[in-house]
mmCIF file of C-alpha atoms in Angstrom:
data_model
loop_
_atom_site.group_PDB
_atom_site.id
_atom_site.type_symbol
_atom_site.label_atom_id
_atom_site.label_comp_id
_atom_site.label_asym_id
_atom_site.label_seq_id
_atom_site.Cartn_x
_atom_site.Cartn_y
_atom_site.Cartn_z
ATOM 1 C CA MET A 1 0.000 0.000 0.000
ATOM 2 C CA ALA A 2 1.348 3.431 -0.924
ATOM 3 C CA ALA A 3 2.229 5.840 1.854
ATOM 4 C CA GLU A 4 0.115 8.979 2.134
ATOM 5 C CA LEU A 5 2.213 11.985 1.164
ATOM 6 C CA ASP A 6 1.471 15.610 1.939
ATOM 7 C CA ASP A 7 2.907 18.748 0.354
ATOM 8 C CA VAL A 8 5.864 18.836 2.782
ATOM 9 C CA ASP A 9 6.735 15.216 1.934
ATOM 10 C CA ILE A 10 6.545 16.080 -1.775
ATOM 11 C CA ARG A 11 8.897 19.066 -1.326
ATOM 12 C CA LEU A 12 11.387 16.909 0.599
ATOM 13 C CA LEU A 13 11.250 14.018 -1.866
ATOM 14 C CA THR A 14 11.550 16.317 -4.872
ATOM 15 C CA ALA A 15 14.593 18.010 -3.336
ATOM 16 C CA LEU A 16 16.220 14.670 -2.463
ATOM 17 C CA GLN A 17 15.583 13.277 -5.952
ATOM 18 C CA ALA A 18 17.286 16.346 -7.443
ATOM 19 C CA ASP A 19 20.259 16.182 -5.049
ATOM 20 C CA ALA A 20 20.429 13.574 -2.304
ATOM 21 C CA ASP A 21 23.575 15.230 -0.937
ATOM 22 C CA ARG A 22 21.640 18.173 0.523
ATOM 23 C CA THR A 23 22.190 18.909 4.202
ATOM 24 C CA ASN A 24 19.364 18.638 6.687
ATOM 25 C CA VAL A 25 19.454 22.435 7.116
ATOM 26 C CA GLU A 26 18.974 22.906 3.347
ATOM 27 C CA LEU A 27 16.109 20.412 3.357
ATOM 28 C CA ALA A 28 14.508 22.177 6.337
ATOM 29 C CA ARG A 29 14.636 25.487 4.455
ATOM 30 C CA ILE A 30 13.017 23.879 1.399
ATOM 31 C CA ALA A 31 10.337 22.116 3.448
ATOM 32 C CA GLY A 32 9.599 25.090 5.698
ATOM 33 C CA LEU A 33 10.239 23.009 8.835
ATOM 34 C CA SER A 34 12.743 23.034 11.662
ATOM 35 C CA PRO A 35 15.815 20.840 11.155
ATOM 36 C CA ALA A 36 14.550 18.436 13.847
ATOM 37 C CA ALA A 37 11.128 18.119 12.212
ATOM 38 C CA THR A 38 12.794 17.647 8.820
ATOM 39 C CA LEU A 39 15.003 14.878 10.172
ATOM 40 C CA HIS A 40 11.899 13.207 11.633
ATOM 41 C CA ARG A 41 10.073 13.465 8.270
ATOM 42 C CA VAL A 42 12.982 12.022 6.291
ATOM 43 C CA ARG A 43 13.334 9.202 8.834
ATOM 44 C CA TRP A 44 9.613 8.425 8.444
ATOM 45 C CA LEU A 45 9.933 8.428 4.640
ATOM 46 C CA LYS A 46 12.770 5.903 4.947
ATOM 47 C CA GLU A 47 10.950 3.693 7.453
ATOM 48 C CA SER A 48 7.756 3.720 5.395
ATOM 49 C CA GLY A 49 9.734 2.491 2.380
ATOM 50 C CA VAL A 50 9.115 5.563 0.204
ATOM 51 C CA ILE A 51 12.876 6.261 0.314
ATOM 52 C CA ARG A 52 14.657 2.946 -0.305
ATOM 53 C CA ILE A 53 18.209 4.211 -0.223
ATOM 54 C CA ILE A 54 20.136 7.431 -0.659
ATOM 55 C CA SER A 55 23.099 6.909 -2.970
ATOM 56 C CA ALA A 56 25.448 8.543 -5.454
ATOM 57 C CA SER A 57 24.769 8.245 -9.170
ATOM 58 C CA LEU A 58 27.954 7.342 -11.006
ATOM 59 C CA ASP A 59 28.914 7.772 -14.638
ATOM 60 C CA PRO A 60 29.866 4.250 -15.810
ATOM 61 C CA ALA A 61 32.213 5.464 -18.565
ATOM 62 C CA ALA A 62 34.044 7.828 -16.211
ATOM 63 C CA ALA A 63 34.390 4.975 -13.703
ATOM 64 C CA GLY A 64 36.020 2.696 -16.299
ATOM 65 C CA PHE A 65 33.013 0.909 -17.827
ATOM 66 C CA PRO A 66 32.678 2.337 -21.358
ATOM 67 C CA LEU A 67 30.242 -0.366 -22.510
ATOM 68 C CA LYS A 68 26.676 -0.262 -21.262
ATOM 69 C CA LEU A 69 24.267 -2.834 -22.626
ATOM 70 C CA TYR A 70 20.809 -4.135 -22.130
ATOM 71 C CA VAL A 71 20.481 -7.904 -22.268
ATOM 72 C CA ALA A 72 17.132 -9.522 -22.958
ATOM 73 C CA ALA A 73 17.351 -12.999 -21.445
ATOM 74 C CA THR A 74 15.052 -15.952 -22.018
ATOM 75 C CA LEU A 75 15.447 -19.055 -19.880
ATOM 76 C CA ALA A 76 15.750 -22.554 -21.302
ATOM 77 C CA ARG A 77 13.453 -23.868 -18.551
ATOM 78 C CA HIS A 78 10.871 -22.171 -16.371
ATOM 79 C CA ASP A 79 10.766 -24.348 -13.281
ATOM 80 C CA PRO A 80 11.521 -22.881 -9.811
ATOM 81 C CA ARG A 81 14.997 -24.432 -9.582
ATOM 82 C CA SER A 82 16.094 -23.105 -12.999
ATOM 83 C CA THR A 83 14.759 -19.672 -12.162
ATOM 84 C CA ARG A 84 16.567 -19.660 -8.805
ATOM 85 C CA VAL A 85 19.894 -20.758 -10.371
ATOM 86 C CA PHE A 86 19.688 -18.056 -13.042
ATOM 87 C CA GLU A 87 18.675 -15.304 -10.594
ATOM 88 C CA GLU A 88 21.466 -16.254 -8.174
ATOM 89 C CA GLN A 89 23.965 -15.881 -11.025
ATOM 90 C CA VAL A 90 22.487 -12.511 -12.003
ATOM 91 C CA LYS A 91 22.850 -11.293 -8.398
ATOM 92 C CA ALA A 92 26.427 -12.632 -8.197
ATOM 93 C CA LEU A 93 27.734 -10.836 -11.290
ATOM 94 C CA PRO A 94 28.822 -7.288 -10.374
ATOM 95 C CA GLN A 95 28.706 -6.196 -14.020
ATOM 96 C CA ILE A 96 24.909 -6.619 -13.936
ATOM 97 C CA ILE A 97 23.849 -3.363 -12.332
ATOM 98 C CA ALA A 98 20.087 -3.816 -12.693
ATOM 99 C CA ALA A 99 17.808 -6.752 -13.443
ATOM 100 C CA ASP A 100 14.082 -7.096 -13.835
ATOM 101 C CA ASN A 101 11.889 -10.153 -14.335
ATOM 102 C CA VAL A 102 9.431 -9.113 -17.050
ATOM 103 C CA ALA A 103 6.358 -10.402 -18.823
ATOM 104 C CA GLY A 104 6.377 -10.631 -22.576
ATOM 105 C CA GLU A 105 8.729 -11.978 -25.215
ATOM 106 C CA MET A 106 11.652 -12.364 -22.795
ATOM 107 C CA ASP A 107 11.965 -13.385 -19.148
ATOM 108 C CA TYR A 108 14.521 -10.842 -17.878
ATOM 109 C CA LEU A 109 15.819 -7.445 -18.859
ATOM 110 C CA LEU A 110 19.330 -6.855 -17.538
ATOM 111 C CA THR A 111 21.480 -3.740 -17.506
ATOM 112 C CA VAL A 112 25.145 -4.656 -17.891
ATOM 113 C CA VAL A 113 28.334 -2.604 -17.804
ATOM 114 C CA ALA A 114 31.649 -3.888 -19.112
ATOM 115 C CA ARG A 115 35.228 -2.690 -19.340
ATOM 116 C CA ASP A 116 35.655 -4.297 -22.773
ATOM 117 C CA VAL A 117 34.201 -6.936 -25.094
ATOM 118 C CA SER A 118 35.948 -9.836 -23.316
ATOM 119 C CA ASP A 119 34.400 -8.688 -20.010
ATOM 120 C CA LEU A 120 30.992 -8.763 -21.704
ATOM 121 C CA GLN A 121 31.675 -12.200 -23.202
ATOM 122 C CA GLU A 122 32.393 -13.575 -19.710
ATOM 123 C CA VAL A 123 29.078 -12.239 -18.407
ATOM 124 C CA LEU A 124 27.128 -13.694 -21.320
ATOM 125 C CA ALA A 125 28.882 -17.078 -21.060
ATOM 126 C CA SER A 126 28.151 -17.192 -17.333
ATOM 127 C CA LEU A 127 24.462 -16.453 -17.917
ATOM 128 C CA ALA A 128 24.247 -19.060 -20.686
ATOM 129 C CA ALA A 129 25.836 -21.650 -18.404
ATOM 130 C CA ARG A 130 23.161 -20.944 -15.745
ATOM 131 C CA GLY A 131 20.096 -21.382 -17.936
ATOM 132 C CA GLY A 132 20.024 -18.357 -20.204
ATOM 133 C CA GLN A 133 18.997 -19.952 -23.498
ATOM 134 C CA ARG A 134 18.541 -16.806 -25.574
ATOM 135 C CA LEU A 135 20.558 -13.700 -24.704
ATOM 136 C CA VAL A 136 19.977 -10.709 -26.957
ATOM 137 C CA THR A 137 22.238 -7.709 -26.363
ATOM 138 C CA TYR A 138 21.457 -4.077 -27.096
ATOM 139 C CA LEU A 139 24.408 -1.679 -26.955
ATOM 140 C CA LYS A 140 23.579 1.712 -25.482
ATOM 141 C CA LEU A 141 24.718 4.407 -27.905
ATOM 142 C CA THR A 142 23.585 7.619 -26.211
ATOM 143 C CA GLU A 143 21.359 8.538 -23.316
ATOM 144 C CA VAL A 144 18.235 10.246 -24.618
ATOM 145 C CA LYS A 145 16.677 10.818 -21.196
ATOM 146 C CA PRO A 146 18.451 10.123 -17.925
ATOM 147 C CA PRO A 147 16.617 8.317 -15.117
ATOM 148 C CA SER A 148 13.853 10.686 -14.102
ATOM 149 C CA ARG A 149 12.406 11.792 -10.837
ATOM 150 C CA LEU A 150 9.064 10.302 -9.872
ATOM 151 C CA PRO A 151 6.185 12.638 -10.757
ATOM 152 C CA LEU A 152 5.019 12.962 -7.155
ATOM 153 C CA ALA A 153 1.686 14.389 -6.055
ATOM 154 C CA VAL A 154 -0.093 14.757 -2.739
ATOM 155 C CA THR A 155 -2.144 11.644 -2.015
ATOM 156 C CA SER A 156 -5.680 12.018 -0.741
ATOM 157 C CA PRO A 157 -5.778 11.822 3.061
ATOM 158 C CA ALA A 158 -8.128 9.553 4.973
ATOM 159 C CA VAL A 159 -11.261 11.330 6.113
ATOM 160 C CA GLY A 160 -11.144 12.998 9.514
ATOM 161 C CA ARG A 161 -7.461 12.621 10.449
ATOM 162 C CA PRO A 162 -4.611 14.867 9.332
ATOM 163 C CA ALA A 163 -1.589 13.118 7.768
ATOM 164 C CA ARG A 164 0.529 13.867 10.836
ATOM 165 C CA GLN A 165 -1.908 12.019 13.152
ATOM 166 C CA ARG A 166 -2.114 9.054 10.759
ATOM 167 C CA ARG A 167 1.696 8.925 10.655
ATOM 168 C CA ARG A 168 1.962 8.933 14.416
ATOM 169 C CA ALA A 169 -0.605 6.145 14.664
ATOM 170 C CA ALA A 170 1.249 4.133 12.012
ATOM 171 C CA CYS A 171 4.564 4.607 13.835
ATOM 172 C CA ARG A 172 3.036 3.399 17.104
ATOM 173 C CA ALA A 173 1.586 0.355 15.329
ATOM 174 C CA SER A 174 4.948 -0.551 13.734
ATOM 175 C CA PRO A 175 6.935 -3.460 15.164
ATOM 176 C CA PRO A 176 9.743 -2.457 17.565
ATOM 177 C CA GLY A 177 12.689 -0.900 15.743
ATOM 178 C CA LEU A 178 10.640 0.217 12.726
ATOM 179 C CA GLY A 179 8.662 3.132 14.137
ATOM 180 C CA SER A 180 10.223 6.533 14.585
ATOM 181 C CA ALA A 181 11.249 7.812 17.968
#
């Protein structure tokens, strides 16, 4: 279930999506809250799962990975064991920087970076050895649109209770260690 977001949450999330390296004081100024209240809000957004992780976005080419590819993978078999073996291999290969199980013509869409063609060949051979029957590669030429920010909007609040009260109730109902202090 999606978390209910108010206009302050939207301002914080929009600012963090633009630059996750902002200080708490900068975020407080943007949100119109005190630094303590801002810290509490960001903590709640993390605990609720809206913010999964705050990380740096790297340029693969600048970091020594000039090849970026998309690999459409189809499995030879579709039983639970074959799926598990293939997915474990995907998770084990550091050159695979993103992977999604998809519906349609293929089973998986992988994002792969490589230092050179032999590095890519090793990844493809490893996937083929773990059940990847058909591996179709698409070489990224240029980035047309970088990963975008989510188009956030205020969600409709439950009748009768302000978002702050609902949040407090949700935090109290959370298992120990998950609610905010």
